[in-house]
């Protein structure tokens, strides 16, 4: 468990605003709550950060596990505030509000800050019971989460190991496929994006990871960074594979992209691959604590523009060239702080970011190369152990 | 796509409260938004229901797909309200509020209802711009979602087909395992809960479904309905398998539970299995439009109490016997309306519910039998095609 959570910036905020506590009312899909409480449950629960401690309110079914697992100072059952009776008397909505009011009073809290995504139903209900509810607009917890503890970097590294196994399986399928009638064929069946995606997902499952989406996009599909890809894979075409799995136990994501081509995708495609690789290396070399995400993004743009391709910096309306930002933070969410983009602020040691420049054009296809790295005081540590190369090989990462 | 969405109860609410519109501001994890808009995207988007139409606000990256796929009257890009410029000038928080204010004004909306889980940050921000924001406390959209269209029942049936394939795979593993030194052994390896779970998940993936959790719990683990199970499976023990997959494309869930035992779990376990089966049949026979969920739950309790076991009705504090409710609605969420419990209201044709009585005791293990059914005017349609039997068999569903 992540025992080194430092909530002092949140407590400084509470002190400055003269508020008694910070309340989260959500389910486990809320990574801020998972981070602050060290707990996750299928049903909604509440986490209260006061100036002194962290307090959890859970259902009776979760009480035992929360007491054993959560990284908090106290765990209370809903029944302690007669939740069922309150619901019977006041209905589900007002019953919940009255339970929360009793929980807050129990911890001497009259005024709370809440995250931007805090439920309006709960906020307005508590206001009717004379609690002061203020929205914390800066996203302080999200900001804290951007800097990973050593334990967190280890979890992300473990997810990236699973990711590498999945990428190797995908690369192997493409490398060992036969070419028949202008499509790739594997074990007698046409090799499709869907088939490769399924093998990636099965490999990840066998490594304890899950994912909602994977990108295996070839040809023009690969030139749209949001296209997941579909249909038969063809020789002499660029194939973009972007995998972002989440460990089912720890909740930490990983992220990696490779671009392959069976046969010869043509001189222009090969040139774009080399330019993307140079942009990736230039961005990596720029990373260290103290530089900004904008600086890193700029280094990638420099290389791509110098090679004669558009970027959103050279033409904000371009639909070809480098049409996204260079990277993003990765942790309990797949996209989190910090941003490696024109608006990216200062990088700090402990930030974990993707570096993923690309060049796109429906007429040529897409190229993207992405590694996951940890920012250090004097540079970076690459959390990815996977070779970079356009030609797919089997069994050689 | 679900083209028969009937939002008239929501519009009646707007009319009664003299409000101009209903606004959802969330991501695709919000099933209400997915249902109302017929759209899902990785990033947050907004859906506005006015008295006349349904309007979507999306990022430029999603605009093409939303225009093609969403079940709405209009789709607008954020750029139409100069979102990037607003963020540059006012910051991310206030920039978003100003974009939403322009979107609402564009549709002549001054006053809105919002769901209970609407972000407080957005609600308070809009209030500062003089919009009236009222929380819709009854969960009207969730209520509408409880009654499925024919198309929706078809999607749930399809998810249950995948579920049956996964259950068959699990049953086959247990049926064909050898017994060595007091544990089940398959292909030379000890057959564990984790191994069976992995095979279930891989089978579901190959059928286009995903899931977060599966229950394969034997012995005392199976007596705790929330325990996912772990460790070696043993002969002569009850094994509860509960699978609730979600189709990755449509988003609709299925749900099914079977209980198996290799060898002889003992007379008491066999008796509990038969009583559970009778309770399941009694509950099923009670189902038809017009009866309440409480009636159906009562029918299951009658059988279990008559056989001499406790229920939460006979003893609200019991920790053994029938310690949960008989069922719940299933659709875009795994737990949704209606409830088949002591507080369950009237069932309507088109409701899709689980029927899942069980009897639990750590000393004996757990038994649960669950099918998924659609309520009809004069009874029910069972959406599950899977035999019920304690003894596992291979290849015979």
mmCIF file of N, CA and C in Angstrom, chain B residues 155-270:
data_model
loop_
_atom_site.group_PDB
_atom_site.id
_atom_site.type_symbol
_atom_site.label_atom_id
_atom_site.label_comp_id
_atom_site.label_asym_id
_atom_site.label_seq_id
_atom_site.Cartn_x
_atom_site.Cartn_y
_atom_site.Cartn_z
ATOM 1 N N UNK B 155 -29.802 -7.056 -26.134
ATOM 2 C CA UNK B 155 -28.391 -6.864 -25.773
ATOM 3 C C UNK B 155 -28.055 -7.640 -24.503
ATOM 4 N N UNK B 156 -28.967 -7.610 -23.532
ATOM 5 C CA UNK B 156 -28.724 -8.314 -22.262
ATOM 6 C C UNK B 156 -28.694 -9.820 -22.522
ATOM 7 N N UNK B 157 -29.594 -10.286 -23.389
ATOM 8 C CA UNK B 157 -29.609 -11.705 -23.751
ATOM 9 C C UNK B 157 -28.262 -12.106 -24.381
ATOM 10 N N UNK B 158 -27.738 -11.244 -25.230
ATOM 11 C CA UNK B 158 -26.452 -11.535 -25.876
ATOM 12 C C UNK B 158 -25.326 -11.612 -24.844
ATOM 13 N N UNK B 159 -25.348 -10.724 -23.857
ATOM 14 C CA UNK B 159 -24.327 -10.780 -22.806
ATOM 15 C C UNK B 159 -24.472 -12.069 -21.993
ATOM 16 N N UNK B 160 -25.719 -12.500 -21.781
ATOM 17 C CA UNK B 160 -25.927 -13.734 -21.021
ATOM 18 C C UNK B 160 -25.413 -14.941 -21.824
ATOM 19 N N UNK B 161 -25.488 -14.899 -23.159
ATOM 20 C CA UNK B 161 -24.933 -15.991 -23.977
ATOM 21 C C UNK B 161 -23.429 -16.118 -23.712
ATOM 22 N N UNK B 162 -22.733 -14.979 -23.682
ATOM 23 C CA UNK B 162 -21.293 -14.997 -23.386
ATOM 24 C C UNK B 162 -21.054 -15.551 -21.988
ATOM 25 N N UNK B 163 -21.912 -15.149 -21.062
ATOM 26 C CA UNK B 163 -21.812 -15.597 -19.680
ATOM 27 C C UNK B 163 -21.942 -17.120 -19.597
ATOM 28 N N UNK B 164 -22.878 -17.669 -20.368
ATOM 29 C CA UNK B 164 -23.092 -19.122 -20.356
ATOM 30 C C UNK B 164 -21.850 -19.853 -20.861
ATOM 31 N N UNK B 165 -21.187 -19.282 -21.871
ATOM 32 C CA UNK B 165 -19.959 -19.907 -22.379
ATOM 33 C C UNK B 165 -18.884 -19.919 -21.296
ATOM 34 N N UNK B 166 -18.804 -18.822 -20.539
ATOM 35 C CA UNK B 166 -17.797 -18.731 -19.480
ATOM 36 C C UNK B 166 -18.125 -19.705 -18.345
ATOM 37 N N UNK B 167 -19.413 -19.786 -17.989
ATOM 38 C CA UNK B 167 -19.816 -20.711 -16.926
ATOM 39 C C UNK B 167 -19.531 -22.152 -17.351
ATOM 40 N N UNK B 168 -19.791 -22.458 -18.621
ATOM 41 C CA UNK B 168 -19.547 -23.813 -19.118
ATOM 42 C C UNK B 168 -18.065 -24.167 -19.017
ATOM 43 N N UNK B 169 -17.221 -23.186 -19.300
ATOM 44 C CA UNK B 169 -15.782 -23.417 -19.204
ATOM 45 C C UNK B 169 -15.382 -23.687 -17.754
ATOM 46 N N UNK B 170 -15.929 -22.915 -16.825
ATOM 47 C CA UNK B 170 -15.624 -23.112 -15.400
ATOM 48 C C UNK B 170 -16.126 -24.474 -14.937
ATOM 49 N N UNK B 171 -17.351 -24.810 -15.333
ATOM 50 C CA UNK B 171 -17.931 -26.089 -14.906
ATOM 51 C C UNK B 171 -17.110 -27.255 -15.460
ATOM 52 N N UNK B 172 -16.665 -27.096 -16.717
ATOM 53 C CA UNK B 172 -15.860 -28.150 -17.343
ATOM 54 C C UNK B 172 -14.545 -28.374 -16.581
ATOM 55 N N UNK B 173 -13.904 -27.269 -16.171
ATOM 56 C CA UNK B 173 -12.649 -27.395 -15.422
ATOM 57 C C UNK B 173 -12.867 -28.183 -14.138
ATOM 58 N N UNK B 174 -13.959 -27.883 -13.452
ATOM 59 C CA UNK B 174 -14.235 -28.556 -12.178
ATOM 60 C C UNK B 174 -14.635 -30.008 -12.429
ATOM 61 N N UNK B 175 -15.419 -30.227 -13.489
ATOM 62 C CA UNK B 175 -15.913 -31.575 -13.768
ATOM 63 C C UNK B 175 -14.787 -32.517 -14.174
ATOM 64 N N UNK B 176 -13.811 -31.995 -14.907
ATOM 65 C CA UNK B 176 -12.779 -32.871 -15.467
ATOM 66 C C UNK B 176 -11.503 -32.891 -14.636
ATOM 67 N N UNK B 177 -11.486 -32.164 -13.522
ATOM 68 C CA UNK B 177 -10.293 -32.155 -12.672
ATOM 69 C C UNK B 177 -10.119 -33.526 -12.005
ATOM 70 N N UNK B 178 -8.880 -33.845 -11.700
ATOM 71 C CA UNK B 178 -8.615 -35.025 -10.875
ATOM 72 C C UNK B 178 -8.610 -34.601 -9.409
ATOM 73 N N UNK B 179 -8.798 -35.603 -8.548
ATOM 74 C CA UNK B 179 -8.682 -35.327 -7.122
ATOM 75 C C UNK B 179 -7.392 -35.968 -6.627
ATOM 76 N N UNK B 180 -6.492 -35.117 -6.116
ATOM 77 C CA UNK B 180 -5.209 -35.628 -5.612
ATOM 78 C C UNK B 180 -4.887 -34.955 -4.291
ATOM 79 N N UNK B 181 -4.617 -35.734 -3.288
ATOM 80 C CA UNK B 181 -4.234 -35.207 -1.969
ATOM 81 C C UNK B 181 -5.231 -34.153 -1.474
ATOM 82 N N UNK B 182 -6.513 -34.406 -1.694
ATOM 83 C CA UNK B 182 -7.535 -33.521 -1.124
ATOM 84 C C UNK B 182 -7.748 -32.216 -1.850
ATOM 85 N N UNK B 183 -7.194 -32.066 -3.059
ATOM 86 C CA UNK B 183 -7.492 -30.861 -3.853
ATOM 87 C C UNK B 183 -7.789 -31.266 -5.296
ATOM 88 N N UNK B 184 -8.453 -30.369 -6.020
ATOM 89 C CA UNK B 184 -8.698 -30.600 -7.438
ATOM 90 C C UNK B 184 -7.431 -30.252 -8.221
ATOM 91 N N UNK B 185 -7.125 -31.063 -9.202
ATOM 92 C CA UNK B 185 -5.918 -30.876 -10.018
ATOM 93 C C UNK B 185 -6.320 -30.953 -11.489
ATOM 94 N N UNK B 186 -5.873 -29.960 -12.269
ATOM 95 C CA UNK B 186 -6.231 -29.935 -13.689
ATOM 96 C C UNK B 186 -4.970 -29.775 -14.518
ATOM 97 N N UNK B 187 -4.756 -30.684 -15.483
ATOM 98 C CA UNK B 187 -3.558 -30.633 -16.326
ATOM 99 C C UNK B 187 -2.284 -30.565 -15.491
ATOM 100 N N UNK B 188 -2.295 -31.276 -14.366
ATOM 101 C CA UNK B 188 -1.081 -31.338 -13.550
ATOM 102 C C UNK B 188 -0.929 -30.211 -12.546
ATOM 103 N N UNK B 189 -1.767 -29.143 -12.654
ATOM 104 C CA UNK B 189 -1.668 -28.031 -11.704
ATOM 105 C C UNK B 189 -2.871 -28.023 -10.768
ATOM 106 N N UNK B 190 -2.633 -27.602 -9.525
ATOM 107 C CA UNK B 190 -3.738 -27.460 -8.580
ATOM 108 C C UNK B 190 -4.748 -26.472 -9.162
ATOM 109 N N UNK B 191 -6.019 -26.860 -9.128
ATOM 110 C CA UNK B 191 -7.066 -25.973 -9.653
ATOM 111 C C UNK B 191 -7.492 -25.014 -8.543
ATOM 112 N N UNK B 192 -7.165 -23.737 -8.745
ATOM 113 C CA UNK B 192 -7.490 -22.722 -7.739
ATOM 114 C C UNK B 192 -8.651 -21.852 -8.204
ATOM 115 N N UNK B 193 -9.223 -21.098 -7.256
ATOM 116 C CA UNK B 193 -10.222 -20.086 -7.610
ATOM 117 C C UNK B 193 -9.653 -19.139 -8.663
ATOM 118 N N UNK B 194 -8.390 -18.730 -8.456
ATOM 119 C CA UNK B 194 -7.768 -17.767 -9.360
ATOM 120 C C UNK B 194 -7.671 -18.330 -10.777
ATOM 121 N N UNK B 195 -7.332 -19.634 -10.889
ATOM 122 C CA UNK B 195 -7.191 -20.258 -12.208
ATOM 123 C C UNK B 195 -8.545 -20.308 -12.926
ATOM 124 N N UNK B 196 -9.584 -20.702 -12.194
ATOM 125 C CA UNK B 196 -10.919 -20.769 -12.797
ATOM 126 C C UNK B 196 -11.380 -19.361 -13.201
ATOM 127 N N UNK B 197 -11.117 -18.392 -12.336
ATOM 128 C CA UNK B 197 -11.480 -17.005 -12.642
ATOM 129 C C UNK B 197 -10.813 -16.536 -13.929
ATOM 130 N N UNK B 198 -9.522 -16.845 -14.066
ATOM 131 C CA UNK B 198 -8.792 -16.434 -15.270
ATOM 132 C C UNK B 198 -9.407 -17.055 -16.525
ATOM 133 N N UNK B 199 -9.769 -18.333 -16.444
ATOM 134 C CA UNK B 199 -10.370 -18.990 -17.614
ATOM 135 C C UNK B 199 -11.735 -18.377 -17.937
ATOM 136 N N UNK B 200 -12.499 -18.028 -16.909
ATOM 137 C CA UNK B 200 -13.785 -17.350 -17.118
ATOM 138 C C UNK B 200 -13.552 -16.028 -17.858
ATOM 139 N N UNK B 201 -12.563 -15.271 -17.389
ATOM 140 C CA UNK B 201 -12.315 -13.947 -17.966
ATOM 141 C C UNK B 201 -11.821 -14.052 -19.408
ATOM 142 N N UNK B 202 -10.954 -15.012 -19.665
ATOM 143 C CA UNK B 202 -10.454 -15.186 -21.032
ATOM 144 C C UNK B 202 -11.614 -15.580 -21.960
ATOM 145 N N UNK B 203 -12.479 -16.484 -21.481
ATOM 146 C CA UNK B 203 -13.625 -16.886 -22.300
ATOM 147 C C UNK B 203 -14.520 -15.684 -22.598
ATOM 148 N N UNK B 204 -14.746 -14.853 -21.591
ATOM 149 C CA UNK B 204 -15.594 -13.668 -21.808
ATOM 150 C C UNK B 204 -14.951 -12.717 -22.813
ATOM 151 N N UNK B 205 -13.641 -12.496 -22.677
ATOM 152 C CA UNK B 205 -12.941 -11.629 -23.630
ATOM 153 C C UNK B 205 -13.134 -12.133 -25.047
ATOM 154 N N UNK B 206 -13.034 -13.443 -25.216
ATOM 155 C CA UNK B 206 -13.178 -14.010 -26.558
ATOM 156 C C UNK B 206 -14.612 -13.888 -27.062
ATOM 157 N N UNK B 207 -15.536 -13.568 -26.170
ATOM 158 C CA UNK B 207 -16.927 -13.314 -26.567
ATOM 159 C C UNK B 207 -17.278 -11.821 -26.508
ATOM 160 N N UNK B 208 -16.267 -10.977 -26.484
ATOM 161 C CA UNK B 208 -16.527 -9.535 -26.556
ATOM 162 C C UNK B 208 -16.970 -8.897 -25.262
ATOM 163 N N UNK B 209 -16.816 -9.613 -24.152
ATOM 164 C CA UNK B 209 -17.229 -9.057 -22.858
ATOM 165 C C UNK B 209 -16.017 -8.819 -21.957
ATOM 166 N N UNK B 210 -16.191 -7.932 -21.000
ATOM 167 C CA UNK B 210 -15.174 -7.693 -19.988
ATOM 168 C C UNK B 210 -15.843 -7.729 -18.630
ATOM 169 N N UNK B 211 -15.047 -7.855 -17.603
ATOM 170 C CA UNK B 211 -15.629 -7.745 -16.268
ATOM 171 C C UNK B 211 -14.552 -7.350 -15.287
ATOM 172 N N UNK B 212 -14.961 -6.724 -14.202
ATOM 173 C CA UNK B 212 -14.008 -6.293 -13.195
ATOM 174 C C UNK B 212 -13.755 -7.394 -12.180
ATOM 175 N N UNK B 213 -14.802 -8.127 -11.852
ATOM 176 C CA UNK B 213 -14.676 -9.132 -10.798
ATOM 177 C C UNK B 213 -15.498 -10.361 -11.145
ATOM 178 N N UNK B 214 -15.077 -11.496 -10.613
ATOM 179 C CA UNK B 214 -15.817 -12.746 -10.723
ATOM 180 C C UNK B 214 -15.722 -13.420 -9.368
ATOM 181 N N UNK B 215 -16.743 -14.170 -9.012
ATOM 182 C CA UNK B 215 -16.699 -14.912 -7.756
ATOM 183 C C UNK B 215 -16.574 -16.400 -8.058
ATOM 184 N N UNK B 216 -15.499 -17.006 -7.559
ATOM 185 C CA UNK B 216 -15.338 -18.467 -7.577
ATOM 186 C C UNK B 216 -14.919 -18.817 -6.157
ATOM 187 N N UNK B 217 -15.899 -19.087 -5.300
ATOM 188 C CA UNK B 217 -15.633 -19.177 -3.862
ATOM 189 C C UNK B 217 -16.094 -20.512 -3.317
ATOM 190 N N UNK B 218 -15.198 -21.214 -2.655
ATOM 191 C CA UNK B 218 -15.565 -22.524 -2.126
ATOM 192 C C UNK B 218 -15.460 -22.537 -0.610
ATOM 193 N N UNK B 219 -16.138 -23.523 -0.008
ATOM 194 C CA UNK B 219 -16.075 -23.690 1.442
ATOM 195 C C UNK B 219 -16.565 -22.442 2.156
ATOM 196 N N UNK B 220 -15.845 -22.055 3.209
ATOM 197 C CA UNK B 220 -16.277 -20.916 4.022
ATOM 198 C C UNK B 220 -16.276 -19.616 3.211
ATOM 199 N N UNK B 221 -15.363 -19.466 2.225
ATOM 200 C CA UNK B 221 -15.346 -18.269 1.368
ATOM 201 C C UNK B 221 -16.720 -18.069 0.723
ATOM 202 N N UNK B 222 -17.320 -19.174 0.271
ATOM 203 C CA UNK B 222 -18.606 -19.091 -0.421
ATOM 204 C C UNK B 222 -19.748 -18.680 0.487
ATOM 205 N N UNK B 223 -19.521 -18.750 1.794
ATOM 206 C CA UNK B 223 -20.570 -18.357 2.742
ATOM 207 C C UNK B 223 -20.605 -16.849 2.950
ATOM 208 N N UNK B 224 -19.612 -16.116 2.395
ATOM 209 C CA UNK B 224 -19.603 -14.654 2.430
ATOM 210 C C UNK B 224 -19.892 -14.154 1.017
ATOM 211 N N UNK B 225 -21.117 -13.639 0.775
ATOM 212 C CA UNK B 225 -21.507 -13.304 -0.599
ATOM 213 C C UNK B 225 -20.589 -12.289 -1.282
ATOM 214 N N UNK B 226 -19.771 -11.548 -0.521
ATOM 215 C CA UNK B 226 -18.865 -10.564 -1.134
ATOM 216 C C UNK B 226 -17.451 -11.090 -1.326
ATOM 217 N N UNK B 227 -17.189 -12.342 -0.897
ATOM 218 C CA UNK B 227 -15.838 -12.895 -1.009
ATOM 219 C C UNK B 227 -15.633 -13.417 -2.424
ATOM 220 N N UNK B 228 -14.555 -12.978 -3.093
ATOM 221 C CA UNK B 228 -14.305 -13.417 -4.471
ATOM 222 C C UNK B 228 -13.737 -14.831 -4.535
ATOM 223 N N UNK B 229 -13.241 -15.316 -3.402
ATOM 224 C CA UNK B 229 -12.675 -16.661 -3.372
ATOM 225 C C UNK B 229 -11.199 -16.662 -3.703
ATOM 226 N N UNK B 230 -10.451 -17.611 -3.122
ATOM 227 C CA UNK B 230 -9.025 -17.739 -3.403
ATOM 228 C C UNK B 230 -8.543 -19.116 -2.980
ATOM 229 N N UNK B 231 -7.449 -19.524 -3.585
ATOM 230 C CA UNK B 231 -6.806 -20.765 -3.166
ATOM 231 C C UNK B 231 -7.352 -22.008 -3.842
ATOM 232 N N UNK B 232 -6.788 -23.166 -3.482
ATOM 233 C CA UNK B 232 -7.155 -24.433 -4.116
ATOM 234 C C UNK B 232 -8.624 -24.780 -3.905
ATOM 235 N N UNK B 233 -9.229 -25.383 -4.933
ATOM 236 C CA UNK B 233 -10.594 -25.911 -4.813
ATOM 237 C C UNK B 233 -10.499 -27.351 -4.328
ATOM 238 N N UNK B 234 -11.430 -27.705 -3.436
ATOM 239 C CA UNK B 234 -11.380 -29.036 -2.832
ATOM 240 C C UNK B 234 -12.601 -29.848 -3.214
ATOM 241 N N UNK B 235 -12.463 -31.179 -3.233
ATOM 242 C CA UNK B 235 -13.639 -32.026 -3.454
ATOM 243 C C UNK B 235 -14.539 -31.976 -2.220
ATOM 244 N N UNK B 236 -15.796 -32.387 -2.405
ATOM 245 C CA UNK B 236 -16.757 -32.483 -1.303
ATOM 246 C C UNK B 236 -17.065 -31.129 -0.669
ATOM 247 N N UNK B 237 -16.795 -30.030 -1.401
ATOM 248 C CA UNK B 237 -17.092 -28.684 -0.904
ATOM 249 C C UNK B 237 -18.006 -27.976 -1.899
ATOM 250 N N UNK B 238 -18.870 -27.116 -1.398
ATOM 251 C CA UNK B 238 -19.691 -26.279 -2.280
ATOM 252 C C UNK B 238 -18.815 -25.212 -2.935
ATOM 253 N N UNK B 239 -18.994 -25.006 -4.240
ATOM 254 C CA UNK B 239 -18.253 -23.971 -4.976
ATOM 255 C C UNK B 239 -19.276 -23.042 -5.637
ATOM 256 N N UNK B 240 -19.293 -21.778 -5.208
ATOM 257 C CA UNK B 240 -20.222 -20.792 -5.768
ATOM 258 C C UNK B 240 -19.518 -20.033 -6.892
ATOM 259 N N UNK B 241 -20.130 -20.011 -8.083
ATOM 260 C CA UNK B 241 -19.564 -19.261 -9.216
ATOM 261 C C UNK B 241 -20.582 -18.229 -9.678
ATOM 262 N N UNK B 242 -20.212 -16.961 -9.537
ATOM 263 C CA UNK B 242 -21.113 -15.847 -9.867
ATOM 264 C C UNK B 242 -20.386 -14.973 -10.896
ATOM 265 N N UNK B 243 -20.959 -14.863 -12.104
ATOM 266 C CA UNK B 243 -20.285 -14.142 -13.199
ATOM 267 C C UNK B 243 -21.200 -13.012 -13.681
ATOM 268 N N UNK B 244 -20.647 -11.813 -13.787
ATOM 269 C CA UNK B 244 -21.465 -10.652 -14.211
ATOM 270 C C UNK B 244 -20.694 -9.821 -15.233
ATOM 271 N N UNK B 245 -20.661 -10.307 -16.486
ATOM 272 C CA UNK B 245 -19.879 -9.643 -17.529
ATOM 273 C C UNK B 245 -20.640 -8.487 -18.183
ATOM 274 N N UNK B 246 -19.878 -7.616 -18.821
ATOM 275 C CA UNK B 246 -20.450 -6.480 -19.558
ATOM 276 C C UNK B 246 -19.959 -6.538 -21.000
ATOM 277 N N UNK B 247 -20.869 -6.423 -21.943
ATOM 278 C CA UNK B 247 -20.478 -6.376 -23.347
ATOM 279 C C UNK B 247 -19.685 -5.095 -23.603
ATOM 280 N N UNK B 248 -18.521 -5.244 -24.227
ATOM 281 C CA UNK B 248 -17.648 -4.086 -24.391
ATOM 282 C C UNK B 248 -18.206 -3.070 -25.384
ATOM 283 N N UNK B 249 -19.004 -3.510 -26.321
ATOM 284 C CA UNK B 249 -19.575 -2.568 -27.292
ATOM 285 C C UNK B 249 -20.858 -1.931 -26.769
ATOM 286 N N UNK B 250 -21.819 -2.753 -26.359
ATOM 287 C CA UNK B 250 -23.140 -2.203 -26.008
ATOM 288 C C UNK B 250 -23.191 -1.670 -24.587
ATOM 289 N N UNK B 251 -22.325 -2.178 -23.697
ATOM 290 C CA UNK B 251 -22.347 -1.745 -22.309
ATOM 291 C C UNK B 251 -23.343 -2.479 -21.426
ATOM 292 N N UNK B 252 -24.113 -3.427 -21.992
ATOM 293 C CA UNK B 252 -25.120 -4.117 -21.181
ATOM 294 C C UNK B 252 -24.514 -5.306 -20.441
ATOM 295 N N UNK B 253 -24.924 -5.440 -19.178
ATOM 296 C CA UNK B 253 -24.449 -6.513 -18.306
ATOM 297 C C UNK B 253 -25.320 -7.752 -18.431
ATOM 298 N N UNK B 254 -24.789 -8.874 -17.965
ATOM 299 C CA UNK B 254 -25.569 -10.069 -17.673
ATOM 300 C C UNK B 254 -25.162 -10.518 -16.280
ATOM 301 N N UNK B 255 -25.825 -11.552 -15.755
ATOM 302 C CA UNK B 255 -25.556 -11.995 -14.387
ATOM 303 C C UNK B 255 -26.073 -13.418 -14.231
ATOM 304 N N UNK B 256 -25.266 -14.282 -13.668
ATOM 305 C CA UNK B 256 -25.686 -15.672 -13.443
ATOM 306 C C UNK B 256 -24.839 -16.273 -12.333
ATOM 307 N N UNK B 257 -25.439 -17.143 -11.525
ATOM 308 C CA UNK B 257 -24.704 -17.875 -10.496
ATOM 309 C C UNK B 257 -25.078 -19.343 -10.544
ATOM 310 N N UNK B 258 -24.095 -20.202 -10.412
ATOM 311 C CA UNK B 258 -24.339 -21.620 -10.211
ATOM 312 C C UNK B 258 -23.487 -22.086 -9.037
ATOM 313 N N UNK B 259 -23.933 -23.136 -8.385
ATOM 314 C CA UNK B 259 -23.171 -23.745 -7.293
ATOM 315 C C UNK B 259 -22.894 -25.198 -7.661
ATOM 316 N N UNK B 260 -21.635 -25.606 -7.546
ATOM 317 C CA UNK B 260 -21.250 -26.976 -7.882
ATOM 318 C C UNK B 260 -20.535 -27.620 -6.696
ATOM 319 N N UNK B 261 -20.470 -28.960 -6.747
ATOM 320 C CA UNK B 261 -19.605 -29.684 -5.807
ATOM 321 C C UNK B 261 -19.090 -30.933 -6.504
ATOM 322 N N UNK B 262 -17.776 -31.145 -6.425
ATOM 323 C CA UNK B 262 -17.196 -32.396 -6.888
ATOM 324 C C UNK B 262 -17.251 -33.379 -5.735
ATOM 325 N N UNK B 263 -17.720 -34.589 -5.988
ATOM 326 C CA UNK B 263 -17.833 -35.557 -4.901
ATOM 327 C C UNK B 263 -19.073 -35.267 -4.073
ATOM 328 N N UNK B 264 -19.003 -35.545 -2.787
ATOM 329 C CA UNK B 264 -20.190 -35.424 -1.938
ATOM 330 C C UNK B 264 -20.001 -34.330 -0.893
ATOM 331 N N UNK B 265 -20.720 -33.224 -1.018
ATOM 332 C CA UNK B 265 -20.569 -32.152 -0.032
ATOM 333 C C UNK B 265 -21.300 -32.443 1.268
ATOM 334 N N UNK B 266 -21.995 -33.583 1.339
ATOM 335 C CA UNK B 266 -22.701 -33.937 2.583
ATOM 336 C C UNK B 266 -24.198 -33.682 2.475
ATOM 337 N N UNK B 267 -24.926 -34.345 3.355
ATOM 338 C CA UNK B 267 -26.389 -34.316 3.282
ATOM 339 C C UNK B 267 -26.938 -32.899 3.506
ATOM 340 N N UNK B 268 -26.372 -32.203 4.501
ATOM 341 C CA UNK B 268 -26.876 -30.862 4.820
ATOM 342 C C UNK B 268 -26.663 -29.911 3.633
ATOM 343 N N UNK B 269 -25.503 -29.989 3.004
ATOM 344 C CA UNK B 269 -25.239 -29.128 1.838
ATOM 345 C C UNK B 269 -26.210 -29.456 0.708
ATOM 346 N N UNK B 270 -26.456 -30.765 0.502
ATOM 347 C CA UNK B 270 -27.380 -31.148 -0.566
ATOM 348 C C UNK B 270 -28.799 -30.672 -0.272
#
